[in-house]
């Protein structure tokens, strides 16, 4: 007696439906994809009770003729692939020919459809996958599919559905993601009779984002655009200050299809390293485009997970695209956030000595290089700007000749000013260092503000900037006697097998027994006692693989270990100098891990707190 039977089609359809149709939002996704594939320019999705009792999708696409309308619901019925080779060149949203069969097998369906060249359309009714009626009918061009009573014949599946409001939220997210992927199509979602989403369909991604995600989201975006060979990424990424907890604001699309990819999440995260605090996630709407043979969406029936052929290349492309966009939008690889708002010192380069002002006043987010073309030498009446021109106690006011203004100004006219070193050096110091408090916080006063600086974070950022400007060969010091470092055997192995890389960041080392390394040279910034922890961190980074920012992370580790520690005493003069650097330069806002370097309390804040 044989034990193996081939399942009848209605059972195998139900099983297949389990993969494709999990909940109303999966139906919505498939219907939207079909409408997009049919060349529609407008699609309306309407749901009731979270889509459980009613989903109607109306499009103005190609429609179907009588034969297609009948066969669309057969399993493996598709107009999108014919031959095996088509699988490599798919450019439609669907292609499995499974969706309508799967949806039909667990619901009651009504289809109305008409092609542009026929005067009459057809309507087809199905129940549990079986056609119960089919007739000619008058209908507009395009296709309308109504899906009622989802899972009416599989009560077990229906039990897994959540509250209507939860299902409706899933539908909302599905339509939103689909709409972001297809700015050429005007999409509308109507929930229980009222419109909740509506995109213009004018092809502009920004208009589409605005209509779906609102003004706050849209106004803080930076444009992203990069192409390498025939692969491109474009769209928008959020300014660092819009980072939030969780990935809810991240949207990735591949050829218009919303996708999820750990690789893309990772590339985005890496690009924001140093721009946003740890634990926060950036927002983005990014479209990827590449030839169909560069990826496989066939890895999962719902087609949301993607496997890229050349993962490394995609990672680099997205990383650099986002990083470049961020770099161009934010000066000094840092961000202006609430903790470090604009300070007069940093917003303008003022030369007060003889009432000549080289002052492109503007927010701190204007980088120095962008400031330079606006340099003005118009005399400004200081009476008007007296608050900022009045020196504070302890201020040293340079005279014009000391500042060499003519040379400065002439240079500015011809070539863009170089950041910090050339400009900041000339800024008049207008702060007073007060001292160190609570084992590591530096206090300083500027006009109307009290500043609290985290000395470790500040020093770490300073060292990191210095190290990362050092080019390929970092300043390294030879030790008279090698420094012996005991690590785990695998850390030792990893380090010894990456000698070239370690040399490029200043280390020269060799194995000394099984778990000890003899370090013959190290970066000048590192004290002997900090070498083991720095090497251990670098070994960890090396174990995690060759990421594009491996070097950056390794320099971060060196800077972190070399920086002054909280809780340890530091020389007054050193801290005074560090404080001066923080308050007078434009690139020490965040430590390389993204934590703020300084906090500011304004006089107004204090007066308010004290009820004055
Ligand atoms: P697939 O999309 O994978 O081909 P489906 O089961 O989703 O499979 O659809 C089967 C076929 O029905 C499609 O290939 C298409 O020819 C046709 N079809 C489905 N929806 C529409 C629509 N809205 N407009 C025109 N044709 C459609
Ligand atoms: Mg389909």
mmCIF file of N, CA and C and ligand atoms in Angstrom, residues 34-35 38 59 62-64 72 77-80 94-100 143, ligand 1:
data_model
loop_
_atom_site.group_PDB
_atom_site.id
_atom_site.type_symbol
_atom_site.label_atom_id
_atom_site.label_comp_id
_atom_site.label_asym_id
_atom_site.label_seq_id
_atom_site.Cartn_x
_atom_site.Cartn_y
_atom_site.Cartn_z
ATOM 1 N N UNK A 34 0.445 43.690 -9.250
ATOM 2 C CA UNK A 34 -0.189 43.362 -10.530
ATOM 3 C C UNK A 34 -0.635 44.620 -11.260
ATOM 4 N N UNK A 35 -1.193 45.572 -10.500
ATOM 5 C CA UNK A 35 -1.656 46.812 -11.132
ATOM 6 C C UNK A 35 -0.475 47.573 -11.718
ATOM 7 N N UNK A 38 0.668 46.043 -14.840
ATOM 8 C CA UNK A 38 -0.264 46.250 -15.952
ATOM 9 C C UNK A 38 -0.146 47.658 -16.536
ATOM 10 N N UNK A 59 -7.535 49.686 -10.889
ATOM 11 C CA UNK A 59 -6.461 50.333 -11.638
ATOM 12 C C UNK A 59 -6.927 50.727 -13.028
ATOM 13 N N UNK A 62 -3.676 47.834 -18.247
ATOM 14 C CA UNK A 62 -3.959 47.193 -19.536
ATOM 15 C C UNK A 62 -5.251 46.360 -19.554
ATOM 16 N N UNK A 63 -5.723 45.941 -18.383
ATOM 17 C CA UNK A 63 -6.891 45.058 -18.343
ATOM 18 C C UNK A 63 -6.578 43.676 -18.903
ATOM 19 N N UNK A 64 -7.581 42.799 -18.884
ATOM 20 C CA UNK A 64 -7.387 41.439 -19.427
ATOM 21 C C UNK A 64 -8.530 41.111 -20.380
ATOM 22 N N UNK A 72 -6.218 33.789 -15.253
ATOM 23 C CA UNK A 72 -5.357 34.511 -14.298
ATOM 24 C C UNK A 72 -5.317 33.828 -12.940
ATOM 25 N N UNK A 77 -0.157 30.555 -13.455
ATOM 26 C CA UNK A 77 -0.601 31.269 -14.654
ATOM 27 C C UNK A 77 0.008 32.660 -14.608
ATOM 28 N N UNK A 78 0.827 32.965 -15.563
ATOM 29 C CA UNK A 78 1.443 34.293 -15.610
ATOM 30 C C UNK A 78 1.673 34.712 -17.046
ATOM 31 N N UNK A 79 1.598 36.020 -17.257
ATOM 32 C CA UNK A 79 1.912 36.524 -18.588
ATOM 33 C C UNK A 79 3.341 37.030 -18.617
ATOM 34 N N UNK A 80 4.063 36.850 -17.493
ATOM 35 C CA UNK A 80 5.334 37.565 -17.361
ATOM 36 C C UNK A 80 6.573 36.751 -17.665
ATOM 37 N N UNK A 94 5.719 41.003 -10.333
ATOM 38 C CA UNK A 94 5.358 39.599 -10.111
ATOM 39 C C UNK A 94 5.926 38.747 -11.225
ATOM 40 N N UNK A 95 5.930 37.478 -11.056
ATOM 41 C CA UNK A 95 6.369 36.586 -12.127
ATOM 42 C C UNK A 95 6.092 35.134 -11.771
ATOM 43 N N UNK A 96 5.676 34.886 -10.522
ATOM 44 C CA UNK A 96 5.521 33.495 -10.132
ATOM 45 C C UNK A 96 4.204 32.905 -10.614
ATOM 46 N N UNK A 97 3.252 33.793 -10.951
ATOM 47 C CA UNK A 97 1.955 33.288 -11.376
ATOM 48 C C UNK A 97 1.240 32.569 -10.255
ATOM 49 N N UNK A 98 1.511 32.983 -9.030
ATOM 50 C CA UNK A 98 0.932 32.281 -7.881
ATOM 51 C C UNK A 98 -0.058 33.118 -7.111
ATOM 52 N N UNK A 99 0.116 34.441 -7.193
ATOM 53 C CA UNK A 99 -0.593 35.304 -6.257
ATOM 54 C C UNK A 99 -2.110 35.178 -6.395
ATOM 55 N N UNK A 100 -2.627 35.397 -7.605
ATOM 56 C CA UNK A 100 -4.084 35.380 -7.734
ATOM 57 C C UNK A 100 -4.655 34.012 -7.373
ATOM 58 N N UNK A 143 -8.587 47.226 -14.442
ATOM 59 C CA UNK A 143 -9.002 46.049 -13.686
ATOM 60 C C UNK A 143 -9.435 46.441 -12.285
HETATM 61 P P1 LIG B 1 2.157 37.051 -11.656
HETATM 62 O O1 LIG B 1 1.919 38.466 -11.258
HETATM 63 O O2 LIG B 1 3.257 36.432 -10.906
HETATM 64 O O3 LIG B 1 2.231 36.853 -13.128
HETATM 65 P P2 LIG B 1 -0.488 36.674 -10.614
HETATM 66 O O4 LIG B 1 -1.183 35.465 -10.098
HETATM 67 O O5 LIG B 1 -0.310 37.799 -9.670
HETATM 68 O O6 LIG B 1 0.896 36.204 -11.192
HETATM 69 O O7 LIG B 1 -1.264 37.196 -11.889
HETATM 70 C C1 LIG B 1 -1.480 36.331 -12.960
HETATM 71 C C2 LIG B 1 -1.643 37.097 -14.249
HETATM 72 O O8 LIG B 1 -2.865 37.835 -14.233
HETATM 73 C C3 LIG B 1 -0.586 38.139 -14.487
HETATM 74 O O9 LIG B 1 0.555 37.581 -15.093
HETATM 75 C C4 LIG B 1 -1.301 39.122 -15.393
HETATM 76 O O10 LIG B 1 -1.198 38.705 -16.735
HETATM 77 C C5 LIG B 1 -2.742 39.013 -14.976
HETATM 78 N N1 LIG B 1 -3.143 40.117 -14.111
HETATM 79 C C6 LIG B 1 -3.252 40.088 -12.769
HETATM 80 N N2 LIG B 1 -3.657 41.285 -12.278
HETATM 81 C C7 LIG B 1 -3.791 42.114 -13.325
HETATM 82 C C8 LIG B 1 -4.173 43.495 -13.479
HETATM 83 N N3 LIG B 1 -4.486 44.264 -12.429
HETATM 84 N N4 LIG B 1 -4.224 44.007 -14.738
HETATM 85 C C9 LIG B 1 -3.899 43.243 -15.797
HETATM 86 N N5 LIG B 1 -3.537 41.947 -15.720
HETATM 87 C C10 LIG B 1 -3.469 41.370 -14.509
#
